mmCIF file of C-alpha atoms in Angstrom:
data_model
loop_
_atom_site.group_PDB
_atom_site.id
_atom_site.type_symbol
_atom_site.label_atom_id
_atom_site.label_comp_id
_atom_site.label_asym_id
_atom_site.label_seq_id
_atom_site.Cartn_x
_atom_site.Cartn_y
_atom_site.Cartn_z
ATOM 1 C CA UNK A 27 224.006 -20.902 -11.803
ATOM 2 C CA UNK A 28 227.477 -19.734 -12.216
ATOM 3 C CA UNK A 29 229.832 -19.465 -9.540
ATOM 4 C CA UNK A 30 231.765 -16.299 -9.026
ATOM 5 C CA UNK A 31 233.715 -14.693 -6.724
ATOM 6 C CA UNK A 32 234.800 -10.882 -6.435
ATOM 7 C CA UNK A 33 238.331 -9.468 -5.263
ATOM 8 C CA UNK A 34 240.237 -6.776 -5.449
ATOM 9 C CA UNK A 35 238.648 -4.827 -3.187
ATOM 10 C CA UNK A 36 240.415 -2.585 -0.466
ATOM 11 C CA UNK A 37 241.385 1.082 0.485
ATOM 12 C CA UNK A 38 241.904 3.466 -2.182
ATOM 13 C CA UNK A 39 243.376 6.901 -1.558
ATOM 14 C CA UNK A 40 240.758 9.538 -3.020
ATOM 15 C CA UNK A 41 241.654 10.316 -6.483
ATOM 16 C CA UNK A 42 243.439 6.857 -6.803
ATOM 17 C CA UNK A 43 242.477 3.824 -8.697
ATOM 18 C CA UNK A 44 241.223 0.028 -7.876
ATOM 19 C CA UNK A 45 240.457 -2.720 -10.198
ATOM 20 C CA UNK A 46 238.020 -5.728 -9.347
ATOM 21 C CA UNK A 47 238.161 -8.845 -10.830
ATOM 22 C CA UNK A 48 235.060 -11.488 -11.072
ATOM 23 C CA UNK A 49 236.392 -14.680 -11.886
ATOM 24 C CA UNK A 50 233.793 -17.333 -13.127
ATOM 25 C CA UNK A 51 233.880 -20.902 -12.649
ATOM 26 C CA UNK A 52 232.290 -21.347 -16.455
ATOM 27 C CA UNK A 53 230.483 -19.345 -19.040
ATOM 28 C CA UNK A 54 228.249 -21.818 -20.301
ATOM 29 C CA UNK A 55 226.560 -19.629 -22.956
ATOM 30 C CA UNK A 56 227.932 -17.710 -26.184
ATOM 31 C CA UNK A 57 226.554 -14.382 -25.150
ATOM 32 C CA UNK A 58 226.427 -13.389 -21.326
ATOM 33 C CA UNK A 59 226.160 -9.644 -19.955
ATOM 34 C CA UNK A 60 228.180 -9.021 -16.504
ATOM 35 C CA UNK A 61 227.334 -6.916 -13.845
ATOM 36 C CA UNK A 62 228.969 -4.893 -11.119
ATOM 37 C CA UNK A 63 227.100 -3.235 -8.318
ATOM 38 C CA UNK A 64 227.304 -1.975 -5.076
ATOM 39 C CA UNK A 65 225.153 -1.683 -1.861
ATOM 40 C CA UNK A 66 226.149 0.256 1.511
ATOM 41 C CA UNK A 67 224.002 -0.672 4.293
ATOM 42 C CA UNK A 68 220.565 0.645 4.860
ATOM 43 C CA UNK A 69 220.712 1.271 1.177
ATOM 44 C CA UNK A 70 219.505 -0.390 -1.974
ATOM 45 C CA UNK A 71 221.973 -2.040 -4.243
ATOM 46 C CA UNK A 72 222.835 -0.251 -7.261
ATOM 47 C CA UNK A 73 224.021 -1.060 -11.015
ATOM 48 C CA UNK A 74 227.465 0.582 -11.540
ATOM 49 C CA UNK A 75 228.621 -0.818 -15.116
ATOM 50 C CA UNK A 76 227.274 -3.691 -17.451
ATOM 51 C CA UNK A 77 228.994 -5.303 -19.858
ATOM 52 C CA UNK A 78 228.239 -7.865 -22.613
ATOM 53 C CA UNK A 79 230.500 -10.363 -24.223
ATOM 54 C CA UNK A 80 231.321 -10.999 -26.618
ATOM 55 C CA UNK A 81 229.988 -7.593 -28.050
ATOM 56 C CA UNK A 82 230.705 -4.358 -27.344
ATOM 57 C CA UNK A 83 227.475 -3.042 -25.250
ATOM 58 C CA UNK A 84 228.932 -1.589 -21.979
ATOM 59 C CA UNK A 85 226.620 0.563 -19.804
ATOM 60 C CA UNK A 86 227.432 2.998 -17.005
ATOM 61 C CA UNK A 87 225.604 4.569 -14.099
ATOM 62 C CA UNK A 88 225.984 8.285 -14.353
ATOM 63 C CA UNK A 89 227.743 8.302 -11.148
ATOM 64 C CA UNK A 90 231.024 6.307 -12.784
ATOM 65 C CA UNK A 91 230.708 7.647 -16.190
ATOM 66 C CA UNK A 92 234.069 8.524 -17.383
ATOM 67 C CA UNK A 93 236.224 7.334 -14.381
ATOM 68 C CA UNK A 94 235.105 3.581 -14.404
ATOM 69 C CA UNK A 95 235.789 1.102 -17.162
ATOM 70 C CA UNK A 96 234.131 -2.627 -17.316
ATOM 71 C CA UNK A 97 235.450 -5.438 -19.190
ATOM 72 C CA UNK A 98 235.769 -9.199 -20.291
ATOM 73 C CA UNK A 99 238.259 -11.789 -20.587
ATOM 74 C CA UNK A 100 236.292 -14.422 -21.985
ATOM 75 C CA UNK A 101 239.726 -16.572 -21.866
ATOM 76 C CA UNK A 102 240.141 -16.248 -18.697
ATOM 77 C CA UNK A 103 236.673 -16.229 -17.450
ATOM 78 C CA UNK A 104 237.164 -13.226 -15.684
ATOM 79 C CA UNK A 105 235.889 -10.078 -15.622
ATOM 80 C CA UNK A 106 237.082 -6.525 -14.317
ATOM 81 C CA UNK A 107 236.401 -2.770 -13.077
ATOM 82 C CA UNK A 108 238.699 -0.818 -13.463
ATOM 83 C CA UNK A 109 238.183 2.096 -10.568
ATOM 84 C CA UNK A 110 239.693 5.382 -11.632
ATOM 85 C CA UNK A 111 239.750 9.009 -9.666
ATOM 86 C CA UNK A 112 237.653 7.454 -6.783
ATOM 87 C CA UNK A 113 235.905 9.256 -5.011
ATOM 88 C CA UNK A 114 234.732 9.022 -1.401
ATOM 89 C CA UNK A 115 231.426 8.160 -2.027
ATOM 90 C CA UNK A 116 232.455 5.082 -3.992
ATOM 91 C CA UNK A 117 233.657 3.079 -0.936
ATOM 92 C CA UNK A 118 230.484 0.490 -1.008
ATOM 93 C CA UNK A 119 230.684 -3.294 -0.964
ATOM 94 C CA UNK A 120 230.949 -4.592 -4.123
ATOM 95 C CA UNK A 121 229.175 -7.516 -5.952
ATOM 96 C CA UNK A 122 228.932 -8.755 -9.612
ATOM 97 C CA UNK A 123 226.585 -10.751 -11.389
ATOM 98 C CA UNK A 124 225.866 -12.436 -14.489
ATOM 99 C CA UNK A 125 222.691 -12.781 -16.797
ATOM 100 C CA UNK A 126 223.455 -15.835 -18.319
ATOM 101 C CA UNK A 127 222.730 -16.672 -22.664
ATOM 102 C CA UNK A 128 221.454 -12.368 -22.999
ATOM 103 C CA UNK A 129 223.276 -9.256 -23.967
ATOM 104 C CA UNK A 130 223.207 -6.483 -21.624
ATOM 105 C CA UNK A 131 220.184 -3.793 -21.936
ATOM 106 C CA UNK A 132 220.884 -0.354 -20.148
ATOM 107 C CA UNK A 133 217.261 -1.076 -18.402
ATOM 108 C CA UNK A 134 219.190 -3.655 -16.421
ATOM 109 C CA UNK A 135 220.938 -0.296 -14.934
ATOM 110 C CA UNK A 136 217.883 -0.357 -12.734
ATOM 111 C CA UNK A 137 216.240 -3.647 -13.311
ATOM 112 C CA UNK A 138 218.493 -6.511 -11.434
ATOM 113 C CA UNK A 139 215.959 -9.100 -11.699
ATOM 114 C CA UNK A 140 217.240 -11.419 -13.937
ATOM 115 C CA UNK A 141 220.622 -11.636 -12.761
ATOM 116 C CA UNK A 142 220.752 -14.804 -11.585
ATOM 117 C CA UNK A 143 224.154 -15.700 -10.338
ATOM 118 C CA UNK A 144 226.057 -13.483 -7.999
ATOM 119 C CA UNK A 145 229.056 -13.282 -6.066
ATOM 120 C CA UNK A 146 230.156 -12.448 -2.549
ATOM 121 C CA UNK A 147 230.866 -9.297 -2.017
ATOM 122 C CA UNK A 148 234.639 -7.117 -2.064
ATOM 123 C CA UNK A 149 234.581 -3.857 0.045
ATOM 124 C CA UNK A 150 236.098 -1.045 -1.155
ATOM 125 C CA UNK A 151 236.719 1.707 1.119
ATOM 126 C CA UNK A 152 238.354 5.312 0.438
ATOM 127 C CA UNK A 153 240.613 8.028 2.420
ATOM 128 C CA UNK A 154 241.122 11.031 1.754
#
């Protein structure tokens, strides 16, 4: 497993924007696809954005579409979510995740399974 740890997370003014980093100790594979998610208690955890690198497949939950942006610094190990226009029902604990040697497949929106390394979590709460 790969070891990575999430930060960045803290309170956001509604309408303002966060970014999360995911710094890995390794990617041991050519092709890996990163996850973010978040989980608020009593509730399942859910997919927010996927992304593969390198390639260019990036997935979305409807819920972020078009105010949250995932990416990759493969030089850097490190990996980001950009949080734009949050809203209050963003604030959520945070996680990401890696499926190691795969690119990403939107069914992994709802399928976490085979994410197999995953970091502590980064809470992100909003005011408004």
């Amino acid at each position: 497993q790969v070891h990575l740890v999430a930060s960045g997370g803290g309170s956001v003014q509604s309408g303002g924007s966060l970014r999360l980093s995911c710094a890995a100790s390794s990617f041991r594979h050519y092709k890996n696809c990163m996850g973010w998610f978040r989980q608020i208690p009593g509730k399942e955890r859910e997919a927010v954005a996927l992304t593969e690198f390198p390639g260019s497949g990036i997935y979305y939950a409807n819920s972020v579409k078009g105010r949250f942006s995932a990416s990759v610094d493969n030089a850097k190990s490190t990996g980001y979510l950009q949080m734009a226009k949050v809203k209050p029902e963003d604030a959520s604990m945070y996680y990401c995740a890696l499926v190691e040697d795969s690119w990403c497949y939107e069914r992994r929106l709802t399928d976490l399974s085979e994410f197999t390394s995953w970091s502590e979590g980064t809470q992100v709460t909003v005011s408004s």
